[in-house]
Amino acid sequence: MATRVHFRFNKHTGEVEEFLVDDQNRQLAETDHDRIALEVGRYIAAYPRLHDVQEGRPVGVAAADQAADDPERRPALSPERE
Amino acid sequence: MCNPRRIEVTASRQVAEAWVREVHRVATQTEVVTGAARVLQPLDASVGAPALAALEQVLQAGLAGWTAVAGGYRHELDGGYVTYLADERALEIVATACAQVQGQGRSSAALSGQLQEELTATAEADYYDDGWGGWTQEHAHEQARRAAEARVLEAQTKRIEEQAQAAVAAQEGRLRAAAQQAAATDLAARAEQRRAELAREAAARLQTLGVHARQAFHGLLAQAYRQALLALARRRGAQNIICSDGADYLEIEFLLPR
């Protein structure tokens, strides 16, 4: 079984709207799942934050505001894992 | 029988006459001045290193709208530009405003001299030897004398004008340079003032320009993300790679093997 990666970037807002690292219920060990998610996340974000996705809904907001208008704010691109 | 005669009279004058000439020269200089306001947004604290590396590769390969400049790559905007600074790994957004400024300068001089010359002129007049019709020798002499003296006066005026013109020509270079220097000084002062005004105008537009700048950057970022993620997928032997790169969204999906 493979891990599904799904990424969607909004070119108008500069927001990473979805960044999902889904083990597709193959019951990866949580540490392995986190490791894979962080590895993939670091390709996009310098400091990716992980959020659990339960029943298709993220528990935490994946704040993917890469190009926010406030240059002082550090955006968090958050690969979601399910 | 009356015989026509001609008399010639020479008039001389020792001239000692002073003259004064006021000379003015005006110069203008123009310059286009620019005012700018800028904001720097570091990227290395937000964008992942592979994506940043891919971003630079995309720029080096050439992307429409982005031009290589000293220190990075620039995208021109209406009223400014956005630059990706390679060494700083940052985005610089610059709003600009420009205007033409004119400076004026003037120089003056009072030139003087004195004509000291002996001027001579000759004139002729005709008469009849029997004085017929009143055209006597005395009358002709008087006519010729007056004409000769008029010519001496004319020569005097002409010689003074020649001296004055020569004096002006001798000072022409200095007067023009002084006028240009005054214009340059005036221009520098006006340019500095206008530059400050333009900088304030640019600052007022910076936020709006920032929206357009970031929109341009999003297009570049999308290409970087695409390149980085597809490189990851290939490196890890991913399957079922799907990439949809439209006007609004970049969407990538793949399956990573265990």
CSV table of C-alpha atoms in Angstrom, one decimal:
chain,number,residue,atom,x,y,z
A,1,MET,CA,0.0,0.0,0.0
A,2,ALA,CA,1.2,3.5,-0.8
A,3,THR,CA,0.9,6.8,0.8
A,4,ARG,CA,-1.2,9.3,-1.2
A,5,VAL,CA,0.0,12.9,-1.5
A,6,HIS,CA,-2.4,15.5,-2.6
A,7,PHE,CA,-1.4,19.1,-3.1
A,8,ARG,CA,-3.4,22.1,-4.2
A,9,PHE,CA,-2.1,25.6,-4.5
A,10,ASN,CA,-4.3,28.7,-5.3
A,11,LYS,CA,-2.4,30.9,-7.7
A,12,HIS,CA,-4.5,33.9,-7.0
A,13,THR,CA,-4.2,34.0,-3.2
A,14,GLY,CA,-0.9,32.2,-2.9
A,15,GLU,CA,-2.4,29.8,-0.4
A,16,VAL,CA,-1.7,26.1,-0.2
A,17,GLU,CA,-5.3,25.0,0.2
A,18,GLU,CA,-4.6,21.4,0.6
A,19,PHE,CA,-1.6,19.4,1.4
A,20,LEU,CA,-2.6,15.9,2.4
A,21,VAL,CA,-0.3,12.9,3.2
A,22,ASP,CA,-2.8,10.0,3.5
A,23,ASP,CA,-1.7,6.6,4.5
A,24,GLN,CA,-5.0,5.3,3.1
A,25,ASN,CA,-5.9,3.4,6.3
A,26,ARG,CA,-2.9,1.1,6.0
A,27,GLN,CA,-2.3,1.8,9.6
A,28,LEU,CA,1.2,3.2,9.4
A,29,ALA,CA,2.8,3.7,12.8
A,30,GLU,CA,2.2,7.3,13.8
A,31,THR,CA,5.9,8.1,13.9
A,32,ASP,CA,6.3,6.8,10.3
A,33,HIS,CA,3.3,8.7,9.2
A,34,ASP,CA,4.7,11.9,10.8
A,35,ARG,CA,8.1,11.3,9.3
A,36,ILE,CA,6.7,10.9,5.8
A,37,ALA,CA,4.5,13.9,6.2
A,38,LEU,CA,7.3,16.1,7.4
A,39,GLU,CA,9.6,14.9,4.7
A,40,VAL,CA,7.1,15.8,2.0
A,41,GLY,CA,6.0,19.0,3.9
A,42,ARG,CA,9.6,20.4,4.0
A,43,TYR,CA,9.7,20.4,0.2
A,44,ILE,CA,7.1,23.1,0.3
A,45,ALA,CA,7.4,24.9,3.7
A,46,ALA,CA,10.4,25.7,5.8
A,47,TYR,CA,8.6,24.8,9.0
A,48,PRO,CA,5.6,22.6,8.2
A,49,ARG,CA,3.0,21.9,10.9
A,50,LEU,CA,1.2,18.7,10.9
A,51,HIS,CA,-2.6,18.4,11.7
A,52,ASP,CA,-4.6,15.3,12.0
A,53,VAL,CA,-7.5,14.9,9.6
A,54,GLN,CA,-10.5,13.1,11.1
A,55,GLU,CA,-13.4,11.9,9.1
A,56,GLY,CA,-12.2,14.0,6.2
A,57,ARG,CA,-12.1,17.2,8.2
A,58,PRO,CA,-8.9,18.7,9.5
A,59,VAL,CA,-8.9,19.2,13.2
A,60,GLY,CA,-6.4,22.1,12.9
A,61,VAL,CA,-6.5,24.7,10.2
A,62,ALA,CA,-3.9,24.2,7.5
A,63,ALA,CA,-2.8,27.8,7.4
A,64,ALA,CA,-1.1,27.8,4.0
A,65,ASP,CA,-0.6,31.5,3.6
A,66,GLN,CA,2.7,31.4,1.9
A,67,ALA,CA,2.5,34.8,0.4
A,68,ALA,CA,0.6,36.7,3.1
A,69,ASP,CA,0.3,40.4,2.8
A,70,ASP,CA,1.9,40.8,6.1
A,71,PRO,CA,5.6,40.1,5.5
A,72,GLU,CA,6.3,39.8,9.2
A,73,ARG,CA,4.0,36.8,9.7
A,74,ARG,CA,5.6,33.4,9.4
A,75,PRO,CA,3.1,31.2,7.4
A,76,ALA,CA,2.6,27.6,8.3
A,77,LEU,CA,2.1,25.2,5.4
A,78,SER,CA,0.6,22.2,7.0
A,79,PRO,CA,0.7,18.8,5.3
A,80,GLU,CA,-2.4,17.1,6.6
A,81,ARG,CA,-2.3,13.5,7.6
A,82,GLU,CA,-5.2,11.2,7.9
B,1,MET,CA,27.4,128.3,-70.2
B,2,CYS,CA,27.5,126.5,-66.8
B,3,ASN,CA,29.9,123.7,-66.2
B,4,PRO,CA,29.2,121.1,-63.6
B,5,ARG,CA,31.9,120.6,-61.0
B,6,ARG,CA,32.3,118.1,-58.1
B,7,ILE,CA,33.9,118.8,-54.7
B,8,GLU,CA,35.2,116.2,-52.3
B,9,VAL,CA,35.3,116.9,-48.5
B,10,THR,CA,37.1,114.7,-45.9
B,11,ALA,CA,35.9,114.8,-42.3
B,12,SER,CA,38.0,113.5,-39.4
B,13,ARG,CA,37.3,113.1,-35.8
B,14,GLN,CA,39.5,112.0,-32.9
B,15,VAL,CA,37.0,109.8,-31.0
B,16,ALA,CA,37.3,109.0,-27.3
B,17,GLU,CA,34.0,107.5,-26.3
B,18,ALA,CA,33.2,105.0,-23.5
B,19,TRP,CA,30.5,102.4,-23.9
B,20,VAL,CA,28.7,99.9,-21.5
B,21,ARG,CA,26.9,96.8,-22.5
B,22,GLU,CA,24.7,94.6,-20.2
B,23,VAL,CA,24.7,90.9,-21.1
B,24,HIS,CA,22.5,88.2,-19.8
B,25,ARG,CA,22.5,84.5,-20.5
B,26,VAL,CA,19.8,82.0,-19.4
B,27,ALA,CA,20.1,78.3,-19.2
B,28,THR,CA,17.7,75.4,-18.4
B,29,GLN,CA,18.4,71.9,-17.5
B,30,THR,CA,16.0,69.0,-17.1
B,31,GLU,CA,16.2,65.7,-15.4
B,32,VAL,CA,13.8,62.8,-14.7
B,33,VAL,CA,13.8,62.0,-11.0
B,34,THR,CA,12.5,59.0,-9.3
B,35,GLY,CA,11.1,58.3,-5.9
B,36,ALA,CA,10.7,54.9,-4.5
B,37,ALA,CA,9.4,53.0,-1.5
B,38,ARG,CA,10.2,49.4,-0.9
B,39,VAL,CA,9.5,46.4,1.4
B,40,LEU,CA,11.6,43.3,1.8
B,41,GLN,CA,9.9,39.9,2.5
B,42,PRO,CA,12.3,37.1,3.4
B,43,LEU,CA,11.3,33.8,1.9
B,44,ASP,CA,13.7,31.3,3.5
B,45,ALA,CA,11.7,31.3,6.7
B,46,SER,CA,8.5,30.2,5.0
B,47,VAL,CA,9.4,28.4,1.7
B,48,GLY,CA,11.0,25.0,2.0
B,49,ALA,CA,14.6,24.7,0.7
B,50,PRO,CA,13.8,22.4,-2.2
B,51,ALA,CA,11.0,24.7,-3.4
B,52,LEU,CA,13.4,27.7,-3.1
B,53,ALA,CA,16.1,25.8,-5.1
B,54,ALA,CA,13.4,24.9,-7.7
B,55,LEU,CA,12.3,28.6,-7.8
B,56,GLU,CA,15.8,29.6,-8.7
B,57,GLN,CA,16.1,26.9,-11.3
B,58,VAL,CA,12.8,28.0,-12.9
B,59,LEU,CA,14.1,31.6,-13.1
B,60,GLN,CA,17.5,30.5,-14.5
B,61,ALA,CA,15.7,28.5,-17.2
B,62,GLY,CA,13.6,31.6,-18.0
B,63,LEU,CA,10.1,32.4,-17.1
B,64,ALA,CA,7.9,34.8,-19.0
B,65,GLY,CA,7.7,38.2,-17.3
B,66,TRP,CA,10.9,37.7,-15.2
B,67,THR,CA,14.1,39.2,-16.3
B,68,ALA,CA,17.6,38.7,-14.9
B,69,VAL,CA,19.0,41.8,-13.2
B,70,ALA,CA,21.9,42.4,-10.9
B,71,GLY,CA,21.3,40.4,-7.8
B,72,GLY,CA,18.3,38.5,-8.9
B,73,TYR,CA,15.3,38.5,-11.2
B,74,ARG,CA,12.7,41.2,-11.7
B,75,HIS,CA,9.1,41.4,-12.8
B,76,GLU,CA,7.9,44.8,-13.9
B,77,LEU,CA,4.6,46.1,-12.6
B,78,ASP,CA,2.6,49.2,-13.4
B,79,GLY,CA,4.1,51.7,-10.9
B,80,GLY,CA,7.0,49.6,-9.7
B,81,TYR,CA,8.5,46.1,-9.8
B,82,VAL,CA,9.1,43.0,-7.7
B,83,THR,CA,12.5,41.4,-7.5
B,84,TYR,CA,13.6,38.0,-6.3
B,85,LEU,CA,16.9,38.7,-4.6
B,86,ALA,CA,19.0,35.5,-4.9
B,87,ASP,CA,21.6,36.1,-2.2
B,88,GLU,CA,19.1,37.2,0.4
B,89,ARG,CA,16.4,34.7,-0.7
B,90,ALA,CA,13.9,37.4,-0.3
B,91,LEU,CA,11.3,39.2,-2.3
B,92,GLU,CA,11.7,43.0,-2.7
B,93,ILE,CA,8.7,45.0,-3.7
B,94,VAL,CA,9.4,48.5,-5.0
B,95,ALA,CA,6.8,51.2,-5.8
B,96,THR,CA,8.2,54.0,-8.0
B,97,ALA,CA,7.1,57.4,-9.1
B,98,CYS,CA,8.9,59.6,-11.5
B,99,ALA,CA,8.6,63.1,-12.9
B,100,GLN,CA,10.6,65.6,-15.0
B,101,VAL,CA,12.1,68.5,-13.2
B,102,GLN,CA,13.5,71.7,-14.7
B,103,GLY,CA,16.1,74.0,-13.3
B,104,GLN,CA,16.8,77.5,-14.5
B,105,GLY,CA,19.9,79.6,-14.2
B,106,ARG,CA,20.9,83.1,-15.2
B,107,SER,CA,24.2,85.0,-15.5
B,108,SER,CA,24.8,88.6,-16.1
B,109,ALA,CA,27.7,90.9,-16.8
B,110,ALA,CA,28.2,94.6,-17.4
B,111,LEU,CA,30.9,94.9,-20.1
B,112,SER,CA,32.6,98.2,-20.8
B,113,GLY,CA,35.2,99.7,-23.1
B,114,GLN,CA,36.3,102.8,-24.8
B,115,LEU,CA,36.7,103.6,-28.5
B,116,GLN,CA,39.8,105.7,-29.0
B,117,GLU,CA,40.4,106.2,-32.7
B,118,GLU,CA,40.8,108.8,-35.4
B,119,LEU,CA,37.9,108.2,-37.8
B,120,THR,CA,37.9,109.7,-41.3
B,121,ALA,CA,35.2,109.7,-44.0
B,122,THR,CA,34.9,111.4,-47.4
B,123,ALA,CA,31.8,112.7,-49.2
B,124,GLU,CA,31.2,114.5,-52.5
B,125,ALA,CA,28.8,117.1,-53.8
B,126,ASP,CA,28.2,118.7,-57.2
B,127,TYR,CA,27.9,122.4,-58.2
B,128,TYR,CA,28.0,124.6,-61.2
B,129,ASP,CA,31.0,126.9,-61.7
B,130,ASP,CA,28.7,129.9,-62.4
B,131,GLY,CA,26.5,128.9,-59.4
B,132,TRP,CA,23.5,128.3,-61.6
B,133,GLY,CA,20.3,127.4,-59.7
B,134,GLY,CA,22.0,128.1,-56.4
B,135,TRP,CA,24.4,125.2,-56.8
B,136,THR,CA,27.5,127.1,-55.8
B,137,GLN,CA,30.8,125.8,-54.6
B,138,GLU,CA,30.1,126.9,-51.1
B,139,HIS,CA,26.8,125.1,-51.1
B,140,ALA,CA,28.4,122.0,-52.4
B,141,HIS,CA,31.2,122.2,-49.8
B,142,GLU,CA,28.6,122.4,-47.0
B,143,GLN,CA,26.6,119.5,-48.4
B,144,ALA,CA,29.7,117.3,-48.7
B,145,ARG,CA,31.0,118.4,-45.3
B,146,ARG,CA,27.7,117.4,-43.6
B,147,ALA,CA,27.7,114.1,-45.5
B,148,ALA,CA,31.2,113.3,-44.5
B,149,GLU,CA,30.6,114.1,-40.9
B,150,ALA,CA,27.5,111.9,-40.9
B,151,ARG,CA,29.7,109.1,-42.3
B,152,VAL,CA,32.2,109.6,-39.5
B,153,LEU,CA,29.4,109.3,-36.9
B,154,GLU,CA,28.1,106.2,-38.6
B,155,ALA,CA,31.6,104.7,-38.5
B,156,GLN,CA,31.9,105.6,-34.8
B,157,THR,CA,28.7,103.8,-34.0
B,158,LYS,CA,29.8,100.8,-36.1
B,159,ARG,CA,33.2,100.6,-34.4
B,160,ILE,CA,31.7,100.8,-30.9
B,161,GLU,CA,29.3,98.0,-31.8
B,162,GLU,CA,32.2,95.9,-33.1
B,163,GLN,CA,34.1,96.5,-29.9
B,164,ALA,CA,31.1,95.5,-27.8
B,165,GLN,CA,30.4,92.4,-29.8
B,166,ALA,CA,34.1,91.4,-29.5
B,167,ALA,CA,33.9,91.9,-25.7
B,168,VAL,CA,30.7,89.8,-25.5
B,169,ALA,CA,32.3,87.1,-27.6
B,170,ALA,CA,35.3,87.0,-25.3
B,171,GLN,CA,33.0,86.5,-22.3
B,172,GLU,CA,30.5,84.2,-24.0
B,173,GLY,CA,32.0,80.9,-22.7
B,174,ARG,CA,32.2,82.1,-19.1
B,175,LEU,CA,28.7,83.6,-19.2
B,176,ARG,CA,27.2,80.4,-20.6
B,177,ALA,CA,29.1,78.2,-18.1
B,178,ALA,CA,27.9,80.4,-15.3
B,179,ALA,CA,24.3,80.2,-16.4
B,180,GLN,CA,24.6,76.4,-16.8
B,181,GLN,CA,26.1,76.1,-13.3
B,182,ALA,CA,23.3,78.2,-11.9
B,183,ALA,CA,20.8,76.0,-13.7
B,184,ALA,CA,22.4,72.9,-12.4
B,185,THR,CA,22.3,74.2,-8.8
B,186,ASP,CA,18.7,75.1,-9.2
B,187,LEU,CA,17.9,71.7,-10.7
B,188,ALA,CA,19.7,69.8,-7.9
B,189,ALA,CA,17.6,71.6,-5.3
B,190,ARG,CA,14.3,71.1,-7.1
B,191,ALA,CA,15.2,67.5,-7.9
B,192,GLU,CA,15.9,66.7,-4.2
B,193,GLN,CA,12.6,68.2,-3.2
B,194,ARG,CA,10.7,66.4,-5.9
B,195,ARG,CA,12.4,63.2,-5.1
B,196,ALA,CA,11.1,63.3,-1.6
B,197,GLU,CA,7.6,64.1,-2.8
B,198,LEU,CA,7.7,61.2,-5.2
B,199,ALA,CA,8.9,58.9,-2.5
B,200,ARG,CA,5.9,59.8,-0.4
B,201,GLU,CA,3.6,59.2,-3.4
B,202,ALA,CA,5.3,55.8,-4.0
B,203,ALA,CA,4.9,54.9,-0.3
B,204,ALA,CA,1.2,55.6,-0.5
B,205,ARG,CA,0.9,53.1,-3.4
B,206,LEU,CA,3.1,50.4,-2.0
B,207,GLN,CA,0.4,48.4,-0.4
B,208,THR,CA,-1.7,48.2,-3.5
B,209,LEU,CA,1.4,47.4,-5.6
B,210,GLY,CA,2.2,44.7,-3.1
B,211,VAL,CA,-1.0,42.9,-4.0
B,212,HIS,CA,0.0,42.8,-7.7
B,213,ALA,CA,3.6,41.9,-6.9
B,214,ARG,CA,2.5,38.9,-4.8
B,215,GLN,CA,0.2,37.8,-7.6
B,216,ALA,CA,3.1,37.8,-10.0
B,217,PHE,CA,5.2,35.9,-7.4
B,218,HIS,CA,2.4,33.3,-6.9
B,219,GLY,CA,2.8,32.3,-10.6
B,220,LEU,CA,6.5,31.8,-10.0
B,221,LEU,CA,6.0,30.0,-6.8
B,222,ALA,CA,3.5,27.6,-8.4
B,223,GLN,CA,6.2,26.6,-10.9
B,224,ALA,CA,8.7,26.1,-8.1
B,225,TYR,CA,6.2,23.9,-6.1
B,226,ARG,CA,5.5,21.9,-9.2
B,227,GLN,CA,9.1,21.3,-10.0
B,228,ALA,CA,10.0,20.4,-6.3
B,229,LEU,CA,7.1,18.0,-5.8
B,230,LEU,CA,7.5,16.3,-9.1
B,231,ALA,CA,11.2,15.9,-8.4
B,232,LEU,CA,10.3,14.3,-5.1
B,233,ALA,CA,7.8,12.0,-6.7
B,234,ARG,CA,10.3,10.8,-9.3
B,235,ARG,CA,13.1,10.4,-6.8
B,236,ARG,CA,10.9,8.3,-4.5
B,237,GLY,CA,9.6,6.2,-7.4
B,238,ALA,CA,6.0,7.5,-7.0
B,239,GLN,CA,3.1,6.0,-9.0
B,240,ASN,CA,0.0,7.5,-10.5
B,241,ILE,CA,1.5,11.0,-10.8
B,242,ILE,CA,-1.2,13.5,-11.7
B,243,CYS,CA,-0.3,17.2,-12.3
B,244,SER,CA,-3.0,19.8,-13.2
B,245,ASP,CA,-1.5,23.2,-13.8
B,246,GLY,CA,-4.3,25.7,-14.7
B,247,ALA,CA,-4.8,29.4,-14.6
B,248,ASP,CA,-6.2,29.3,-11.1
B,249,TYR,CA,-4.8,26.2,-9.4
B,250,LEU,CA,-1.8,23.9,-9.3
B,251,GLU,CA,-2.9,20.4,-8.3
B,252,ILE,CA,-0.5,17.5,-7.8
B,253,GLU,CA,-1.2,14.0,-6.6
B,254,PHE,CA,0.9,10.8,-6.5
B,255,LEU,CA,1.3,7.6,-4.6
B,256,LEU,CA,4.5,7.1,-2.6
B,257,PRO,CA,5.6,3.6,-2.2
B,258,ARG,CA,6.1,2.1,1.2
